[in-house]
């Protein structure tokens, strides 16, 4: 039995339609959720300057927001969607992981440390910033290192790895600190600013940003003593390899193309809203190494930079 060219065309169209349908049926996890709802939901922070925060117009912006929007474009393209809404849902240090786990948010765009403990609950995109846990205090308090805070009131943000480490060090060193918790970084800084706490223990980049945008930037010091290394990454839902691949590829492409350097310069080496302050924070050797060789490792040792002298001799101290 012969088929006409027209009938053959219909069969071809039918096969194509079937293939598209199969593709849609094969979608799982976050990609399926986005395809079905037409919406990608981002978890964002109110006061994590310059990563994710509200400006004077109550609009979310920052370094992590820009990276997430690049990932969002990649998700939309991978799904072949002509239109995709991006919804921003506020999260805190305490709620970001639970809201990711229960499906409320699809991608978290803040200042979240990637560590092995958290990797038991969520996944992380390749590291996009490397910072350290340090102490901020007013210069008048004469605090230089953590041990100077013995018997004093110290604050950190609820739900952070910094708070956990602070609590452990307090016990290990028998410092007798009175540790308070704040709902977010802005509240914690305000407690130091108003004298309710002597110091705020947090990631140095966040401390620098809060001090720089405060009423009296010159009043504050940040310890040279680093309590830990803190690699930041966008949070992804655990056990969702298809979505992770799309997001990770988008971030890695930004690194390979060099576009991430422009995004970094926008937020760390240029005036930023709302006050037009330039943080003047050069890219660290650790971050430069990550951009050259992307990793989503939660091991602190993955972010140790070997000095050039050791590289040349092949010796390690």
mmCIF file of C-alpha atoms in Angstrom:
data_model
loop_
_atom_site.group_PDB
_atom_site.id
_atom_site.type_symbol
_atom_site.label_atom_id
_atom_site.label_comp_id
_atom_site.label_asym_id
_atom_site.label_seq_id
_atom_site.Cartn_x
_atom_site.Cartn_y
_atom_site.Cartn_z
ATOM 1 C CA UNK A 1 0.000 0.000 0.000
ATOM 2 C CA UNK A 2 1.479 3.308 -1.090
ATOM 3 C CA UNK A 3 1.296 6.467 0.999
ATOM 4 C CA UNK A 4 0.977 9.888 -0.533
ATOM 5 C CA UNK A 5 3.604 12.518 0.209
ATOM 6 C CA UNK A 6 0.967 14.347 2.229
ATOM 7 C CA UNK A 7 0.216 11.269 4.314
ATOM 8 C CA UNK A 8 3.943 10.748 4.831
ATOM 9 C CA UNK A 9 4.226 14.330 6.029
ATOM 10 C CA UNK A 10 1.421 13.767 8.497
ATOM 11 C CA UNK A 11 3.165 10.696 9.876
ATOM 12 C CA UNK A 12 6.393 12.681 10.188
ATOM 13 C CA UNK A 13 4.589 15.432 12.081
ATOM 14 C CA UNK A 14 2.947 12.818 14.248
ATOM 15 C CA UNK A 15 6.304 11.250 15.127
ATOM 16 C CA UNK A 16 7.724 14.672 15.948
ATOM 17 C CA UNK A 17 4.746 15.523 18.140
ATOM 18 C CA UNK A 18 5.111 12.190 19.865
ATOM 19 C CA UNK A 19 8.791 12.842 20.501
ATOM 20 C CA UNK A 20 7.981 16.225 22.050
ATOM 21 C CA UNK A 21 5.309 14.599 24.190
ATOM 22 C CA UNK A 22 7.730 11.910 25.344
ATOM 23 C CA UNK A 23 10.277 14.573 26.193
ATOM 24 C CA UNK A 24 7.676 16.374 28.287
ATOM 25 C CA UNK A 25 6.750 13.145 30.019
ATOM 26 C CA UNK A 26 10.378 12.390 30.789
ATOM 27 C CA UNK A 27 10.875 15.652 32.685
ATOM 28 C CA UNK A 28 11.229 15.130 36.414
ATOM 29 C CA UNK A 29 11.929 17.128 39.548
ATOM 30 C CA UNK A 30 12.434 20.870 39.359
ATOM 31 C CA UNK A 31 12.485 21.045 35.559
ATOM 32 C CA UNK A 32 9.065 19.377 35.405
ATOM 33 C CA UNK A 33 7.751 21.705 38.098
ATOM 34 C CA UNK A 34 8.963 24.764 36.188
ATOM 35 C CA UNK A 35 7.553 23.452 32.900
ATOM 36 C CA UNK A 36 4.169 22.664 34.454
ATOM 37 C CA UNK A 37 3.812 25.921 36.380
ATOM 38 C CA UNK A 38 5.620 28.263 33.999
ATOM 39 C CA UNK A 39 7.479 29.676 37.004
ATOM 40 C CA UNK A 40 10.965 29.380 38.496
ATOM 41 C CA UNK A 41 11.018 30.378 42.168
ATOM 42 C CA UNK A 42 14.159 31.941 43.592
ATOM 43 C CA UNK A 43 14.944 32.168 47.301
ATOM 44 C CA UNK A 44 16.391 35.618 47.997
ATOM 45 C CA UNK A 45 17.769 37.537 50.985
ATOM 46 C CA UNK A 46 16.779 40.973 52.289
ATOM 47 C CA UNK A 47 20.129 42.166 53.650
ATOM 48 C CA UNK A 48 23.020 40.080 52.309
ATOM 49 C CA UNK A 49 24.842 42.987 50.665
ATOM 50 C CA UNK A 50 26.142 42.779 47.938
ATOM 51 C CA UNK A 51 24.902 39.264 47.159
ATOM 52 C CA UNK A 52 21.145 39.524 47.565
ATOM 53 C CA UNK A 53 19.348 42.454 49.145
ATOM 54 C CA UNK A 54 16.544 44.983 48.840
ATOM 55 C CA UNK A 55 17.340 48.413 47.427
ATOM 56 C CA UNK A 56 15.457 51.647 48.135
ATOM 57 C CA UNK A 57 12.807 50.639 45.602
ATOM 58 C CA UNK A 58 12.219 47.340 47.423
ATOM 59 C CA UNK A 59 13.697 45.485 44.473
ATOM 60 C CA UNK A 60 15.992 42.476 44.963
ATOM 61 C CA UNK A 61 19.414 42.725 43.438
ATOM 62 C CA UNK A 62 23.023 41.709 43.949
ATOM 63 C CA UNK A 63 25.825 39.446 42.768
ATOM 64 C CA UNK A 64 23.950 36.223 43.517
ATOM 65 C CA UNK A 65 20.748 37.581 41.978
ATOM 66 C CA UNK A 66 22.606 38.293 38.732
ATOM 67 C CA UNK A 67 24.047 34.766 38.719
ATOM 68 C CA UNK A 68 20.637 33.246 39.401
ATOM 69 C CA UNK A 69 19.065 35.217 36.564
ATOM 70 C CA UNK A 70 21.702 33.793 34.207
ATOM 71 C CA UNK A 71 20.797 30.317 35.453
ATOM 72 C CA UNK A 72 17.100 31.120 35.013
ATOM 73 C CA UNK A 73 17.698 32.001 31.360
ATOM 74 C CA UNK A 74 19.471 28.667 30.902
ATOM 75 C CA UNK A 75 16.555 26.797 32.514
ATOM 76 C CA UNK A 76 14.037 28.521 30.244
ATOM 77 C CA UNK A 77 16.129 27.741 27.161
ATOM 78 C CA UNK A 78 16.603 24.095 28.150
ATOM 79 C CA UNK A 79 12.833 23.687 28.482
ATOM 80 C CA UNK A 80 12.102 25.449 25.189
ATOM 81 C CA UNK A 81 9.752 27.881 26.925
ATOM 82 C CA UNK A 82 8.929 31.136 25.146
ATOM 83 C CA UNK A 83 7.926 32.643 28.487
ATOM 84 C CA UNK A 84 8.899 31.792 32.039
ATOM 85 C CA UNK A 85 8.057 33.817 35.135
ATOM 86 C CA UNK A 86 10.711 34.296 37.808
ATOM 87 C CA UNK A 87 9.252 34.604 41.299
ATOM 88 C CA UNK A 88 11.348 35.830 44.210
ATOM 89 C CA UNK A 89 10.553 34.517 47.698
ATOM 90 C CA UNK A 90 12.351 35.969 50.753
ATOM 91 C CA UNK A 91 14.278 33.433 52.839
ATOM 92 C CA UNK A 92 16.462 33.738 55.928
ATOM 93 C CA UNK A 93 19.523 31.861 57.086
ATOM 94 C CA UNK A 94 17.226 29.636 59.135
ATOM 95 C CA UNK A 95 14.569 28.986 56.456
ATOM 96 C CA UNK A 96 16.565 28.739 53.202
ATOM 97 C CA UNK A 97 17.365 25.010 53.418
ATOM 98 C CA UNK A 98 13.916 23.872 54.693
ATOM 99 C CA UNK A 99 12.174 25.913 51.973
ATOM 100 C CA UNK A 100 14.433 24.345 49.354
ATOM 101 C CA UNK A 101 13.814 20.852 50.698
ATOM 102 C CA UNK A 102 10.027 21.207 50.764
ATOM 103 C CA UNK A 103 9.823 22.615 47.235
ATOM 104 C CA UNK A 104 8.866 26.201 48.073
ATOM 105 C CA UNK A 105 11.936 27.583 46.267
ATOM 106 C CA UNK A 106 13.790 26.077 43.297
ATOM 107 C CA UNK A 107 17.121 27.891 43.527
ATOM 108 C CA UNK A 108 18.514 29.918 46.439
ATOM 109 C CA UNK A 109 20.363 33.100 45.577
ATOM 110 C CA UNK A 110 22.076 34.429 48.668
ATOM 111 C CA UNK A 111 25.304 34.071 50.618
ATOM 112 C CA UNK A 112 25.221 30.429 51.644
ATOM 113 C CA UNK A 113 28.299 28.467 52.676
ATOM 114 C CA UNK A 114 28.752 25.120 50.962
ATOM 115 C CA UNK A 115 29.920 22.566 53.536
ATOM 116 C CA UNK A 116 29.752 18.803 53.900
ATOM 117 C CA UNK A 117 27.034 18.926 56.555
ATOM 118 C CA UNK A 118 24.705 20.936 54.331
ATOM 119 C CA UNK A 119 25.410 18.678 51.379
ATOM 120 C CA UNK A 120 23.503 15.991 53.283
ATOM 121 C CA UNK A 121 20.363 18.103 52.774
ATOM 122 C CA UNK A 122 20.871 20.107 49.569
ATOM 123 C CA UNK A 123 23.146 20.397 46.544
ATOM 124 C CA UNK A 124 25.271 23.367 45.516
ATOM 125 C CA UNK A 125 26.177 24.917 42.188
ATOM 126 C CA UNK A 126 29.901 25.562 41.567
ATOM 127 C CA UNK A 127 31.375 27.954 44.120
ATOM 128 C CA UNK A 128 31.030 31.614 43.130
ATOM 129 C CA UNK A 129 32.666 33.325 46.126
ATOM 130 C CA UNK A 130 35.140 32.418 48.864
ATOM 131 C CA UNK A 131 35.160 34.256 52.180
ATOM 132 C CA UNK A 132 36.160 33.629 55.814
ATOM 133 C CA UNK A 133 34.476 33.749 59.219
ATOM 134 C CA UNK A 134 35.742 36.772 61.190
ATOM 135 C CA UNK A 135 34.850 39.154 64.013
ATOM 136 C CA UNK A 136 33.453 42.675 63.604
ATOM 137 C CA UNK A 137 33.469 45.087 66.538
ATOM 138 C CA UNK A 138 33.727 48.796 67.198
ATOM 139 C CA UNK A 139 37.319 49.986 67.322
ATOM 140 C CA UNK A 140 36.634 51.525 70.732
ATOM 141 C CA UNK A 141 36.009 48.053 72.178
ATOM 142 C CA UNK A 142 39.681 47.092 71.629
ATOM 143 C CA UNK A 143 38.709 43.692 70.258
ATOM 144 C CA UNK A 144 41.333 42.195 67.937
ATOM 145 C CA UNK A 145 40.719 38.439 68.043
ATOM 146 C CA UNK A 146 37.998 36.084 69.219
ATOM 147 C CA UNK A 147 39.699 35.477 72.595
ATOM 148 C CA UNK A 148 39.294 39.192 73.371
ATOM 149 C CA UNK A 149 35.549 38.525 73.615
ATOM 150 C CA UNK A 150 35.835 36.377 76.747
ATOM 151 C CA UNK A 151 32.816 37.015 78.963
ATOM 152 C CA UNK A 152 31.295 39.480 76.491
ATOM 153 C CA UNK A 153 28.046 39.485 74.488
ATOM 154 C CA UNK A 154 28.460 38.357 70.883
ATOM 155 C CA UNK A 155 25.869 38.000 68.126
ATOM 156 C CA UNK A 156 25.608 35.908 64.979
ATOM 157 C CA UNK A 157 22.778 35.146 62.566
ATOM 158 C CA UNK A 158 20.362 32.310 63.229
ATOM 159 C CA UNK A 159 20.727 29.273 60.982
ATOM 160 C CA UNK A 160 24.306 30.001 59.871
ATOM 161 C CA UNK A 161 27.420 27.850 60.011
ATOM 162 C CA UNK A 162 29.069 30.866 61.673
ATOM 163 C CA UNK A 163 26.767 30.612 64.678
ATOM 164 C CA UNK A 164 27.468 26.914 65.018
ATOM 165 C CA UNK A 165 31.229 27.457 64.874
ATOM 166 C CA UNK A 166 31.019 30.351 67.336
ATOM 167 C CA UNK A 167 29.149 28.141 69.807
ATOM 168 C CA UNK A 168 31.733 25.371 69.439
ATOM 169 C CA UNK A 169 34.693 27.735 69.894
ATOM 170 C CA UNK A 170 33.029 29.288 72.928
ATOM 171 C CA UNK A 171 32.951 25.871 74.590
ATOM 172 C CA UNK A 172 36.368 24.681 73.381
ATOM 173 C CA UNK A 173 38.192 27.830 74.490
ATOM 174 C CA UNK A 174 36.095 28.297 77.646
ATOM 175 C CA UNK A 175 35.373 31.897 76.673
ATOM 176 C CA UNK A 176 32.094 32.256 78.548
ATOM 177 C CA UNK A 177 30.609 34.467 75.843
ATOM 178 C CA UNK A 178 26.920 35.331 75.939
ATOM 179 C CA UNK A 179 25.873 34.389 72.387
ATOM 180 C CA UNK A 180 22.790 36.067 70.947
ATOM 181 C CA UNK A 181 21.068 35.199 67.669
ATOM 182 C CA UNK A 182 19.627 37.630 65.127
ATOM 183 C CA UNK A 183 17.057 36.879 62.444
ATOM 184 C CA UNK A 184 19.261 38.356 59.701
ATOM 185 C CA UNK A 185 22.591 40.107 59.144
ATOM 186 C CA UNK A 186 21.121 43.606 59.320
ATOM 187 C CA UNK A 187 19.648 42.954 62.762
ATOM 188 C CA UNK A 188 22.931 41.462 64.002
ATOM 189 C CA UNK A 189 24.919 44.491 62.832
ATOM 190 C CA UNK A 190 22.383 46.827 64.441
ATOM 191 C CA UNK A 191 22.964 45.075 67.780
ATOM 192 C CA UNK A 192 26.670 45.998 67.610
ATOM 193 C CA UNK A 193 25.870 49.471 66.319
ATOM 194 C CA UNK A 194 23.550 50.147 69.279
ATOM 195 C CA UNK A 195 25.766 48.497 71.892
ATOM 196 C CA UNK A 196 23.578 45.475 72.615
ATOM 197 C CA UNK A 197 26.459 43.233 71.515
ATOM 198 C CA UNK A 198 30.205 43.797 71.540
ATOM 199 C CA UNK A 199 30.853 41.897 68.331
ATOM 200 C CA UNK A 200 29.241 40.225 65.327
ATOM 201 C CA UNK A 201 30.797 36.995 64.021
ATOM 202 C CA UNK A 202 30.049 36.398 60.347
ATOM 203 C CA UNK A 203 31.598 36.071 56.879
ATOM 204 C CA UNK A 204 34.071 38.899 56.309
ATOM 205 C CA UNK A 205 32.533 40.023 53.025
ATOM 206 C CA UNK A 206 29.152 40.538 54.677
ATOM 207 C CA UNK A 207 30.768 42.344 57.618
ATOM 208 C CA UNK A 208 32.691 44.607 55.239
ATOM 209 C CA UNK A 209 29.550 45.445 53.290
ATOM 210 C CA UNK A 210 27.491 46.212 56.395
ATOM 211 C CA UNK A 211 30.227 48.399 57.863
ATOM 212 C CA UNK A 212 30.810 50.234 54.572
ATOM 213 C CA UNK A 213 27.112 51.084 54.212
ATOM 214 C CA UNK A 214 26.626 52.044 57.887
ATOM 215 C CA UNK A 215 26.285 55.535 59.371
ATOM 216 C CA UNK A 216 29.899 55.549 60.586
ATOM 217 C CA UNK A 217 32.084 53.117 58.591
ATOM 218 C CA UNK A 218 35.244 54.274 60.324
ATOM 219 C CA UNK A 219 33.988 53.124 63.723
ATOM 220 C CA UNK A 220 34.427 49.419 62.975
ATOM 221 C CA UNK A 221 37.216 46.868 62.716
ATOM 222 C CA UNK A 222 37.227 43.360 61.271
ATOM 223 C CA UNK A 223 39.643 40.832 62.710
ATOM 224 C CA UNK A 224 42.597 39.625 60.673
ATOM 225 C CA UNK A 225 42.110 36.285 62.447
ATOM 226 C CA UNK A 226 40.101 33.974 60.178
ATOM 227 C CA UNK A 227 38.081 31.344 62.008
ATOM 228 C CA UNK A 228 37.244 29.308 58.890
ATOM 229 C CA UNK A 229 37.020 29.317 55.091
ATOM 230 C CA UNK A 230 33.512 29.807 53.656
ATOM 231 C CA UNK A 231 32.856 28.928 49.976
ATOM 232 C CA UNK A 232 29.519 30.294 48.699
ATOM 233 C CA UNK A 233 27.281 28.538 46.200
ATOM 234 C CA UNK A 234 23.721 28.753 44.906
ATOM 235 C CA UNK A 235 21.569 26.097 46.606
ATOM 236 C CA UNK A 236 19.875 23.434 44.466
ATOM 237 C CA UNK A 237 17.499 20.669 45.513
ATOM 238 C CA UNK A 238 19.273 17.452 46.427
ATOM 239 C CA UNK A 239 18.754 14.409 44.206
ATOM 240 C CA UNK A 240 17.787 16.413 41.114
ATOM 241 C CA UNK A 241 20.669 15.822 38.665
ATOM 242 C CA UNK A 242 18.864 17.146 35.572
ATOM 243 C CA UNK A 243 18.203 20.560 37.112
ATOM 244 C CA UNK A 244 21.665 20.669 38.694
ATOM 245 C CA UNK A 245 23.264 20.018 35.320
ATOM 246 C CA UNK A 246 21.441 22.959 33.704
ATOM 247 C CA UNK A 247 22.316 25.372 36.526
ATOM 248 C CA UNK A 248 25.907 24.165 36.931
ATOM 249 C CA UNK A 249 26.540 24.409 33.199
ATOM 250 C CA UNK A 250 25.234 27.981 33.165
ATOM 251 C CA UNK A 251 27.576 28.993 36.006
ATOM 252 C CA UNK A 252 30.568 27.191 34.483
ATOM 253 C CA UNK A 253 29.908 28.898 31.135
ATOM 254 C CA UNK A 254 30.019 32.288 32.906
ATOM 255 C CA UNK A 255 33.400 31.320 34.298
ATOM 256 C CA UNK A 256 34.817 30.002 31.027
ATOM 257 C CA UNK A 257 33.647 33.033 29.053
ATOM 258 C CA UNK A 258 34.991 35.493 31.620
ATOM 259 C CA UNK A 259 31.565 37.072 32.053
ATOM 260 C CA UNK A 260 31.657 36.334 35.784
ATOM 261 C CA UNK A 261 34.591 38.757 36.083
ATOM 262 C CA UNK A 262 32.360 41.563 34.796
ATOM 263 C CA UNK A 263 29.582 40.603 37.204
ATOM 264 C CA UNK A 264 32.108 40.525 40.063
ATOM 265 C CA UNK A 265 33.441 43.969 39.131
ATOM 266 C CA UNK A 266 29.884 45.342 39.042
ATOM 267 C CA UNK A 267 29.230 44.401 42.674
ATOM 268 C CA UNK A 268 32.637 44.529 44.357
ATOM 269 C CA UNK A 269 34.640 47.144 42.453
ATOM 270 C CA UNK A 270 31.968 49.661 41.420
ATOM 271 C CA UNK A 271 29.471 51.919 43.204
ATOM 272 C CA UNK A 272 26.409 49.884 44.207
ATOM 273 C CA UNK A 273 22.937 50.914 45.311
ATOM 274 C CA UNK A 274 21.387 52.176 47.440
ATOM 275 C CA UNK A 275 24.171 54.540 48.585
ATOM 276 C CA UNK A 276 26.523 54.296 45.615
ATOM 277 C CA UNK A 277 29.356 52.977 47.783
ATOM 278 C CA UNK A 278 32.236 51.094 46.159
ATOM 279 C CA UNK A 279 33.285 48.176 48.373
ATOM 280 C CA UNK A 280 36.677 48.007 46.602
ATOM 281 C CA UNK A 281 37.161 44.304 47.305
ATOM 282 C CA UNK A 282 39.571 42.679 44.842
ATOM 283 C CA UNK A 283 38.971 39.116 43.754
ATOM 284 C CA UNK A 284 40.736 36.718 46.106
ATOM 285 C CA UNK A 285 43.269 34.143 44.876
ATOM 286 C CA UNK A 286 40.893 31.440 46.136
ATOM 287 C CA UNK A 287 38.033 32.672 43.958
ATOM 288 C CA UNK A 288 40.314 33.151 40.949
ATOM 289 C CA UNK A 289 41.409 29.521 41.340
ATOM 290 C CA UNK A 290 37.778 28.373 41.508
ATOM 291 C CA UNK A 291 36.900 30.291 38.350
ATOM 292 C CA UNK A 292 39.852 28.708 36.554
ATOM 293 C CA UNK A 293 38.852 25.259 37.799
ATOM 294 C CA UNK A 294 35.182 25.189 38.921
ATOM 295 C CA UNK A 295 34.219 23.012 41.885
ATOM 296 C CA UNK A 296 31.167 22.419 44.041
ATOM 297 C CA UNK A 297 33.206 20.833 46.830
ATOM 298 C CA UNK A 298 32.214 21.471 50.428
ATOM 299 C CA UNK A 299 35.675 20.566 51.723
ATOM 300 C CA UNK A 300 37.652 23.600 52.996
ATOM 301 C CA UNK A 301 40.867 22.014 51.685
ATOM 302 C CA UNK A 302 39.551 22.435 48.125
ATOM 303 C CA UNK A 303 40.007 26.203 48.500
ATOM 304 C CA UNK A 304 43.613 26.285 49.669
ATOM 305 C CA UNK A 305 45.740 28.169 47.169
ATOM 306 C CA UNK A 306 49.279 26.843 46.727
ATOM 307 C CA UNK A 307 51.831 29.708 46.579
ATOM 308 C CA UNK A 308 53.654 30.143 43.277
ATOM 309 C CA UNK A 309 56.969 29.337 44.902
ATOM 310 C CA UNK A 310 55.651 25.937 45.949
ATOM 311 C CA UNK A 311 54.143 25.361 42.516
ATOM 312 C CA UNK A 312 57.495 25.990 40.879
ATOM 313 C CA UNK A 313 59.420 23.651 43.179
ATOM 314 C CA UNK A 314 56.689 21.088 43.588
ATOM 315 C CA UNK A 315 57.286 21.208 47.356
ATOM 316 C CA UNK A 316 54.650 21.688 49.989
ATOM 317 C CA UNK A 317 55.279 23.070 53.426
#
